[in-house]
PDB file of C-alpha atoms in Angstrom:
ATOM      1  CA  MET Q 585      60.847 143.035  50.829  1.00  0.00           C
ATOM      2  CA  ASP Q 586      59.216 145.761  48.727  1.00  0.00           C
ATOM      3  CA  ALA Q 587      61.619 146.689  45.926  1.00  0.00           C
ATOM      4  CA  ALA Q 588      60.422 150.291  46.204  1.00  0.00           C
ATOM      5  CA  ASP Q 589      62.108 150.474  49.600  1.00  0.00           C
ATOM      6  CA  VAL Q 590      65.525 150.078  47.953  1.00  0.00           C
ATOM      7  CA  GLN Q 591      66.940 153.485  47.084  1.00  0.00           C
ATOM      8  CA  SER Q 592      69.561 153.928  44.370  1.00  0.00           C
ATOM      9  CA  HIS Q 593      71.902 156.824  43.611  1.00  0.00           C
ATOM     10  CA  GLY Q 594      73.382 156.730  40.104  1.00  0.00           C
ATOM     11  CA  ASP Q 595      73.213 153.388  38.288  1.00  0.00           C
ATOM     12  CA  HIS Q 596      70.418 151.022  39.230  1.00  0.00           C
ATOM     13  CA  PRO Q 597      71.578 148.174  41.486  1.00  0.00           C
ATOM     14  CA  SER Q 598      71.730 144.685  40.040  1.00  0.00           C
ATOM     15  CA  PRO Q 599      68.862 142.281  40.833  1.00  0.00           C
ATOM     16  CA  ALA Q 600      71.177 140.373  43.176  1.00  0.00           C
ATOM     17  CA  LEU Q 601      72.025 143.574  45.053  1.00  0.00           C
ATOM     18  CA  ARG Q 602      68.362 144.510  45.278  1.00  0.00           C
ATOM     19  CA  MET Q 603      67.596 141.148  46.842  1.00  0.00           C
ATOM     20  CA  ARG Q 604      70.147 141.553  49.630  1.00  0.00           C
ATOM     21  CA  THR Q 605      69.733 145.291  50.297  1.00  0.00           C
ATOM     22  CA  PRO Q 606      67.572 145.935  53.401  1.00  0.00           C
ATOM     23  CA  PRO Q 607      64.768 148.518  53.444  1.00  0.00           C
ATOM     24  CA  VAL Q 608      66.114 152.032  53.869  1.00  0.00           C
ATOM     25  CA  ILE Q 609      65.418 153.533  57.283  1.00  0.00           C
ATOM     26  CA  SER Q 610      65.375 157.333  57.406  1.00  0.00           C
ATOM     27  CA  ASN Q 611      64.961 158.059  61.114  1.00  0.00           C
ATOM     28  CA  THR Q 612      64.363 161.773  61.163  1.00  0.00           C
ATOM     29  CA  PHE Q 613      62.263 164.745  62.201  1.00  0.00           C
ATOM     30  CA  SER Q 614      60.377 166.787  59.641  1.00  0.00           C
ATOM     31  CA  LEU Q 615      57.350 168.923  58.923  1.00  0.00           C
ATOM     32  CA  VAL Q 616      55.105 170.059  56.103  1.00  0.00           C
ATOM     33  CA  ALA Q 617      53.594 173.537  56.236  1.00  0.00           C
ATOM     34  CA  LEU Q 618      51.488 176.128  54.435  1.00  0.00           C
ATOM     35  CA  ASP Q 619      52.278 179.843  54.596  1.00  0.00           C
ATOM     36  CA  PRO Q 620      48.953 181.739  54.602  1.00  0.00           C
ATOM     37  CA  ALA Q 621      50.618 185.010  53.611  1.00  0.00           C
ATOM     38  CA  THR Q 622      52.378 183.800  50.452  1.00  0.00           C
ATOM     39  CA  GLY Q 623      50.418 180.690  49.567  1.00  0.00           C
ATOM     40  CA  LEU Q 624      53.593 178.604  49.626  1.00  0.00           C
ATOM     41  CA  LEU Q 625      53.763 174.959  50.623  1.00  0.00           C
ATOM     42  CA  GLY Q 626      56.936 173.790  52.306  1.00  0.00           C
ATOM     43  CA  SER Q 627      58.774 170.801  53.697  1.00  0.00           C
ATOM     44  CA  ALA Q 628      61.699 170.774  56.131  1.00  0.00           C
ATOM     45  CA  VAL Q 629      63.687 167.787  57.358  1.00  0.00           C
ATOM     46  CA  ALA Q 630      66.812 166.992  59.395  1.00  0.00           C
ATOM     47  CA  SER Q 631      68.430 163.701  60.351  1.00  0.00           C
ATOM     48  CA  ARG Q 632      71.534 161.723  61.279  1.00  0.00           C
ATOM     49  CA  TYR Q 633      71.191 160.136  57.859  1.00  0.00           C
ATOM     50  CA  PHE Q 634      73.059 160.833  54.631  1.00  0.00           C
ATOM     51  CA  ALA Q 635      71.204 163.050  52.118  1.00  0.00           C
ATOM     52  CA  VAL Q 636      67.852 162.956  53.891  1.00  0.00           C
ATOM     53  CA  GLY Q 637      66.586 165.630  51.489  1.00  0.00           C
ATOM     54  CA  ALA Q 638      66.698 163.055  48.684  1.00  0.00           C
ATOM     55  CA  ALA Q 639      64.483 160.657  50.637  1.00  0.00           C
ATOM     56  CA  VAL Q 640      61.810 162.402  52.675  1.00  0.00           C
ATOM     57  CA  PRO Q 641      60.209 165.495  51.032  1.00  0.00           C
ATOM     58  CA  HIS Q 642      57.889 165.293  48.040  1.00  0.00           C
ATOM     59  CA  LEU Q 643      56.054 168.415  46.851  1.00  0.00           C
ATOM     60  CA  ARG Q 644      53.869 169.107  43.839  1.00  0.00           C
ATOM     61  CA  GLN Q 645      52.968 172.631  42.801  1.00  0.00           C
ATOM     62  CA  GLY Q 646      49.255 173.267  43.043  1.00  0.00           C
ATOM     63  CA  VAL Q 647      48.699 170.040  45.018  1.00  0.00           C
ATOM     64  CA  GLY Q 648      50.530 169.639  48.314  1.00  0.00           C
ATOM     65  CA  ALA Q 649      53.484 168.410  50.328  1.00  0.00           C
ATOM     66  CA  PHE Q 650      53.974 164.784  51.395  1.00  0.00           C
ATOM     67  CA  ASN Q 651      56.843 163.485  53.553  1.00  0.00           C
ATOM     68  CA  THR Q 652      57.701 159.805  53.849  1.00  0.00           C
ATOM     69  CA  GLN Q 653      60.090 158.709  56.608  1.00  0.00           C
ATOM     70  CA  SER Q 654      61.051 155.963  59.046  1.00  0.00           C
ATOM     71  CA  CYS Q 655      61.066 153.070  56.542  1.00  0.00           C
ATOM     72  CA  HIS Q 656      60.550 155.533  53.724  1.00  0.00           C
ATOM     73  CA  ASN Q 657      59.021 154.694  50.362  1.00  0.00           C
ATOM     74  CA  HIS Q 658      58.901 157.219  47.507  1.00  0.00           C
ATOM     75  CA  ARG Q 659      56.020 155.378  45.864  1.00  0.00           C
ATOM     76  CA  LEU Q 660      53.720 156.032  48.822  1.00  0.00           C
ATOM     77  CA  ALA Q 661      54.358 159.774  48.563  1.00  0.00           C
ATOM     78  CA  LEU Q 662      53.728 159.787  44.808  1.00  0.00           C
ATOM     79  CA  GLN Q 663      50.524 157.792  45.251  1.00  0.00           C
ATOM     80  CA  GLY Q 664      49.389 160.148  48.011  1.00  0.00           C
ATOM     81  CA  LEU Q 665      50.056 163.248  45.931  1.00  0.00           C
ATOM     82  CA  ALA Q 666      48.204 161.719  42.977  1.00  0.00           C
ATOM     83  CA  LEU Q 667      45.166 161.174  45.190  1.00  0.00           C
ATOM     84  CA  MET Q 668      45.424 164.696  46.596  1.00  0.00           C
ATOM     85  CA  GLU Q 669      45.554 166.068  43.052  1.00  0.00           C
ATOM     86  CA  THR Q 670      42.071 164.616  42.473  1.00  0.00           C
ATOM     87  CA  GLY Q 671      40.764 166.480  45.532  1.00  0.00           C
ATOM     88  CA  THR Q 672      41.180 163.747  48.136  1.00  0.00           C
ATOM     89  CA  ASP Q 673      42.018 165.262  51.511  1.00  0.00           C
ATOM     90  CA  PRO Q 674      45.476 164.366  52.915  1.00  0.00           C
ATOM     91  CA  GLN Q 675      44.260 162.198  55.802  1.00  0.00           C
ATOM     92  CA  THR Q 676      42.091 160.108  53.499  1.00  0.00           C
ATOM     93  CA  ALA Q 677      44.928 159.888  50.962  1.00  0.00           C
ATOM     94  CA  ILE Q 678      47.319 158.608  53.618  1.00  0.00           C
ATOM     95  CA  GLY Q 679      44.731 156.088  54.803  1.00  0.00           C
ATOM     96  CA  MET Q 680      44.309 154.782  51.275  1.00  0.00           C
ATOM     97  CA  VAL Q 681      48.026 154.329  50.589  1.00  0.00           C
ATOM     98  CA  VAL Q 682      48.803 152.627  53.909  1.00  0.00           C
ATOM     99  CA  ALA Q 683      45.807 150.316  53.576  1.00  0.00           C
ATOM    100  CA  GLU Q 684      47.583 148.547  50.687  1.00  0.00           C
ATOM    101  CA  ASP Q 685      51.057 148.655  52.268  1.00  0.00           C
ATOM    102  CA  LYS Q 686      52.231 145.478  54.020  1.00  0.00           C
ATOM    103  CA  GLN Q 687      54.923 147.464  55.846  1.00  0.00           C
ATOM    104  CA  ARG Q 688      52.608 150.249  56.983  1.00  0.00           C
ATOM    105  CA  GLN Q 689      53.498 149.827  60.657  1.00  0.00           C
ATOM    106  CA  THR Q 690      57.100 150.835  59.815  1.00  0.00           C
ATOM    107  CA  ARG Q 691      56.045 154.016  57.985  1.00  0.00           C
ATOM    108  CA  GLN Q 692      55.687 157.611  59.088  1.00  0.00           C
ATOM    109  CA  LEU Q 693      53.799 159.808  56.632  1.00  0.00           C
ATOM    110  CA  LEU Q 694      52.702 163.438  56.851  1.00  0.00           C
ATOM    111  CA  ALA Q 695      50.891 165.540  54.283  1.00  0.00           C
ATOM    112  CA  LEU Q 696      49.238 168.915  53.749  1.00  0.00           C
ATOM    113  CA  ASP Q 697      47.449 170.440  50.754  1.00  0.00           C
ATOM    114  CA  GLY Q 698      46.992 173.959  49.416  1.00  0.00           C
ATOM    115  CA  ARG Q 699      43.757 174.353  51.370  1.00  0.00           C
ATOM    116  CA  GLY Q 700      45.563 173.672  54.641  1.00  0.00           C
ATOM    117  CA  ARG Q 701      44.033 170.239  55.130  1.00  0.00           C
ATOM    118  CA  LYS Q 702      46.347 167.883  57.009  1.00  0.00           C
ATOM    119  CA  GLY Q 703      47.058 164.192  57.406  1.00  0.00           C
ATOM    120  CA  VAL Q 704      49.536 162.037  59.336  1.00  0.00           C
ATOM    121  CA  TRP Q 705      50.367 158.395  60.082  1.00  0.00           C
ATOM    122  CA  THR Q 706      52.883 156.940  62.531  1.00  0.00           C
ATOM    123  CA  GLY Q 707      53.107 153.161  62.388  1.00  0.00           C
ATOM    124  CA  ALA Q 708      53.355 151.145  65.582  1.00  0.00           C
ATOM    125  CA  GLU Q 709      56.794 149.783  64.583  1.00  0.00           C
ATOM    126  CA  CYS Q 710      58.510 153.146  64.002  1.00  0.00           C
ATOM    127  CA  ASN Q 711      61.609 153.508  66.170  1.00  0.00           C
ATOM    128  CA  ALA Q 712      60.898 155.159  69.510  1.00  0.00           C
ATOM    129  CA  VAL Q 713      60.549 157.889  70.381  1.00  0.00           C
ATOM    130  CA  ALA Q 714      58.067 158.331  67.514  1.00  0.00           C
ATOM    131  CA  HIS Q 715      55.595 161.206  67.675  1.00  0.00           C
ATOM    132  CA  HIS Q 716      53.497 163.474  65.470  1.00  0.00           C
ATOM    133  CA  LEU Q 717      51.493 166.641  66.008  1.00  0.00           C
ATOM    134  CA  LEU Q 718      49.128 168.796  63.963  1.00  0.00           C
ATOM    135  CA  GLY Q 719      49.576 172.560  64.247  1.00  0.00           C
ATOM    136  CA  GLU Q 720      47.649 175.503  62.858  1.00  0.00           C
ATOM    137  CA  THR Q 721      49.788 175.813  59.708  1.00  0.00           C
ATOM    138  CA  CYS Q 722      51.774 172.582  59.728  1.00  0.00           C
ATOM    139  CA  VAL Q 723      52.143 168.908  60.547  1.00  0.00           C
ATOM    140  CA  ALA Q 724      55.329 167.718  62.259  1.00  0.00           C
ATOM    141  CA  ALA Q 725      56.555 164.210  62.970  1.00  0.00           C
ATOM    142  CA  GLY Q 726      59.671 162.298  63.905  1.00  0.00           C
ATOM    143  CA  ASN Q 727      61.058 158.972  64.975  1.00  0.00           C
ATOM    144  CA  LEU Q 728      64.173 157.898  66.886  1.00  0.00           C
ATOM    145  CA  LEU Q 729      63.762 161.245  68.641  1.00  0.00           C
ATOM    146  CA  ALA Q 730      65.364 162.505  71.821  1.00  0.00           C
ATOM    147  CA  GLY Q 731      61.780 163.033  73.009  1.00  0.00           C
ATOM    148  CA  GLU Q 732      58.302 164.191  72.017  1.00  0.00           C
ATOM    149  CA  ALA Q 733      59.365 167.778  72.772  1.00  0.00           C
ATOM    150  CA  VAL Q 734      61.274 167.785  69.458  1.00  0.00           C
ATOM    151  CA  VAL Q 735      58.047 167.678  67.442  1.00  0.00           C
ATOM    152  CA  GLU Q 736      56.202 170.033  69.792  1.00  0.00           C
ATOM    153  CA  ALA Q 737      58.971 172.635  69.507  1.00  0.00           C
ATOM    154  CA  MET Q 738      58.847 172.490  65.714  1.00  0.00           C
ATOM    155  CA  VAL Q 739      55.119 173.150  65.651  1.00  0.00           C
ATOM    156  CA  ARG Q 740      55.413 176.075  68.062  1.00  0.00           C
ATOM    157  CA  ALA Q 741      58.156 177.632  65.964  1.00  0.00           C
ATOM    158  CA  MET Q 742      56.284 177.157  62.707  1.00  0.00           C
ATOM    159  CA  ASP Q 743      53.016 178.557  64.024  1.00  0.00           C
ATOM    160  CA  SER Q 744      54.675 181.676  65.484  1.00  0.00           C
ATOM    161  CA  GLU Q 745      56.663 184.502  63.898  1.00  0.00           C
ATOM    162  CA  LEU Q 746      54.367 184.464  60.872  1.00  0.00           C
ATOM    163  CA  ASP Q 747      56.017 187.657  59.614  1.00  0.00           C
ATOM    164  CA  THR Q 748      59.319 185.768  59.201  1.00  0.00           C
ATOM    165  CA  PRO Q 749      60.048 184.698  55.588  1.00  0.00           C
ATOM    166  CA  PHE Q 750      58.621 181.229  55.045  1.00  0.00           C
ATOM    167  CA  GLY Q 751      61.887 179.511  54.102  1.00  0.00           C
ATOM    168  CA  LEU Q 752      63.654 180.932  57.125  1.00  0.00           C
ATOM    169  CA  ARG Q 753      60.767 179.893  59.359  1.00  0.00           C
ATOM    170  CA  LEU Q 754      61.115 176.317  58.094  1.00  0.00           C
ATOM    171  CA  ILE Q 755      64.782 176.336  59.109  1.00  0.00           C
ATOM    172  CA  ARG Q 756      63.985 177.852  62.494  1.00  0.00           C
ATOM    173  CA  ALA Q 757      61.447 175.102  63.113  1.00  0.00           C
ATOM    174  CA  LEU Q 758      64.187 172.519  62.508  1.00  0.00           C
ATOM    175  CA  GLN Q 759      66.510 174.447  64.821  1.00  0.00           C
ATOM    176  CA  ALA Q 760      63.819 174.439  67.511  1.00  0.00           C
ATOM    177  CA  GLY Q 761      63.546 170.657  67.199  1.00  0.00           C
ATOM    178  CA  GLU Q 762      67.303 170.265  67.324  1.00  0.00           C
ATOM    179  CA  ARG Q 763      67.497 172.319  70.540  1.00  0.00           C
ATOM    180  CA  GLU Q 764      65.227 169.710  72.121  1.00  0.00           C
ATOM    181  CA  GLY Q 765      67.616 166.940  71.096  1.00  0.00           C
ATOM    182  CA  GLY Q 766      66.456 166.226  67.549  1.00  0.00           C
ATOM    183  CA  ASP Q 767      67.527 162.862  66.156  1.00  0.00           C
ATOM    184  CA  ARG Q 768      68.971 161.140  69.201  1.00  0.00           C
ATOM    185  CA  ARG Q 769      71.874 159.723  67.133  1.00  0.00           C
ATOM    186  CA  GLY Q 770      73.130 163.195  66.190  1.00  0.00           C
ATOM    187  CA  LYS Q 771      73.036 165.242  62.989  1.00  0.00           C
ATOM    188  CA  GLN Q 772      74.241 164.894  59.406  1.00  0.00           C
ATOM    189  CA  SER Q 773      71.877 166.289  56.778  1.00  0.00           C
ATOM    190  CA  ALA Q 774      68.943 168.669  56.322  1.00  0.00           C
ATOM    191  CA  ALA Q 775      66.774 170.169  53.596  1.00  0.00           C
ATOM    192  CA  ILE Q 776      64.000 172.659  52.882  1.00  0.00           C
ATOM    193  CA  VAL Q 777      61.769 172.798  49.798  1.00  0.00           C
ATOM    194  CA  THR Q 778      58.903 175.148  48.940  1.00  0.00           C
ATOM    195  CA  VAL Q 779      56.486 175.361  46.015  1.00  0.00           C
ATOM    196  CA  PRO Q 780      53.407 177.490  45.262  1.00  0.00           C
ATOM    197  CA  ALA Q 781      50.199 176.037  46.651  1.00  0.00           C
ATOM    198  CA  THR Q 782      48.331 177.093  43.511  1.00  0.00           C
ATOM    199  CA  LEU Q 783      49.153 175.967  39.996  1.00  0.00           C
ATOM    200  CA  ASN Q 784      50.967 178.772  38.202  1.00  0.00           C
ATOM    201  CA  VAL Q 785      52.927 177.887  35.073  1.00  0.00           C
ATOM    202  CA  TRP Q 786      54.952 181.090  35.354  1.00  0.00           C
ATOM    203  CA  GLN Q 787      56.313 180.318  38.808  1.00  0.00           C
ATOM    204  CA  SER Q 788      58.713 177.462  39.540  1.00  0.00           C
ATOM    205  CA  ASP Q 789      60.126 176.122  42.805  1.00  0.00           C
ATOM    206  CA  TYR Q 790      60.756 178.924  45.262  1.00  0.00           C
ATOM    207  CA  VAL Q 791      63.388 177.246  47.478  1.00  0.00           C
ATOM    208  CA  ASP Q 792      65.091 173.863  47.129  1.00  0.00           C
ATOM    209  CA  MET Q 793      68.143 173.528  49.366  1.00  0.00           C
ATOM    210  CA  ARG Q 794      69.935 170.491  50.747  1.00  0.00           C
ATOM    211  CA  VAL Q 795      72.923 169.796  52.949  1.00  0.00           C
ATOM    212  CA  ASP Q 796      73.742 166.116  52.450  1.00  0.00           C
ATOM    213  CA  ASP Q 797      76.704 165.451  54.754  1.00  0.00           C
ATOM    214  CA  SER Q 798      77.802 167.911  57.443  1.00  0.00           C
ATOM    215  CA  GLY Q 799      78.781 168.125  61.081  1.00  0.00           C
ATOM    216  CA  ASP Q 800      76.305 171.015  61.451  1.00  0.00           C
ATOM    217  CA  PRO Q 801      73.770 170.774  58.625  1.00  0.00           C
ATOM    218  CA  LEU Q 802      71.368 173.413  59.942  1.00  0.00           C
ATOM    219  CA  ALA Q 803      74.142 176.017  60.205  1.00  0.00           C
ATOM    220  CA  ASP Q 804      75.088 175.179  56.620  1.00  0.00           C
ATOM    221  CA  LEU Q 805      71.454 175.427  55.548  1.00  0.00           C
ATOM    222  CA  VAL Q 806      71.198 178.911  57.081  1.00  0.00           C
ATOM    223  CA  ARG Q 807      74.368 179.924  55.234  1.00  0.00           C
ATOM    224  CA  LEU Q 808      72.980 178.682  51.920  1.00  0.00           C
ATOM    225  CA  TYR Q 809      69.632 180.367  52.519  1.00  0.00           C
ATOM    226  CA  GLU Q 810      71.276 183.701  53.330  1.00  0.00           C
ATOM    227  CA  LYS Q 811      73.515 183.395  50.281  1.00  0.00           C
ATOM    228  CA  ARG Q 812      70.499 182.679  48.068  1.00  0.00           C
ATOM    229  CA  TRP Q 813      68.786 185.878  49.147  1.00  0.00           C
ATOM    230  CA  SER Q 814      71.920 188.015  49.101  1.00  0.00           C
ATOM    231  CA  GLY Q 815      72.164 187.419  45.368  1.00  0.00           C
ATOM    232  CA  GLN Q 816      75.690 185.965  45.577  1.00  0.00           C
TER     233      GLN Q 816
END
């Protein structure tokens, strides 16, 4: 087992615990997107999994967005973003990181850079229904889905209503996927994150919101988003 597949919150687990802890499986649906109007990169994710926002999205200002899910591995996302920072396109970056990964058939990876270039990988051993789709402004993917329509609905929502604020559009894309059944086990957590697509030292993260454990995480995410912009 790859030790990088063991996730820890708080103190690091003992070596004995690491040896007996199985790889973490974040069955989920998510997307990465670029807003042409604002130049923002974003990631959105929802799942019947505790604190999915701590596991799936990885964004780097001026570089891109990279989601890792199914049998997720933070190291793969960091390696992919490092390659993208050198100018490697997302699809090539994903190909390079999975080529060295013995568990690549359990992975689902999706990435997008500030130029709008896209990449995606769904391993043959991801839990069915597993599906991915490239849109005009986004890449969406999911596993353990109610059906392929979940991913297709997310892409339609993200590529329409371009006048809608980017953060809200990310949430609406998740809501569209949930209306098609979302994670077939149910719902528990969700998150959205955005960063500028260009490197600007005067501008920090634009949105970073998570709901870690809820009976209706998307409703809670909408509430937090509205509160953020109401100034309360």
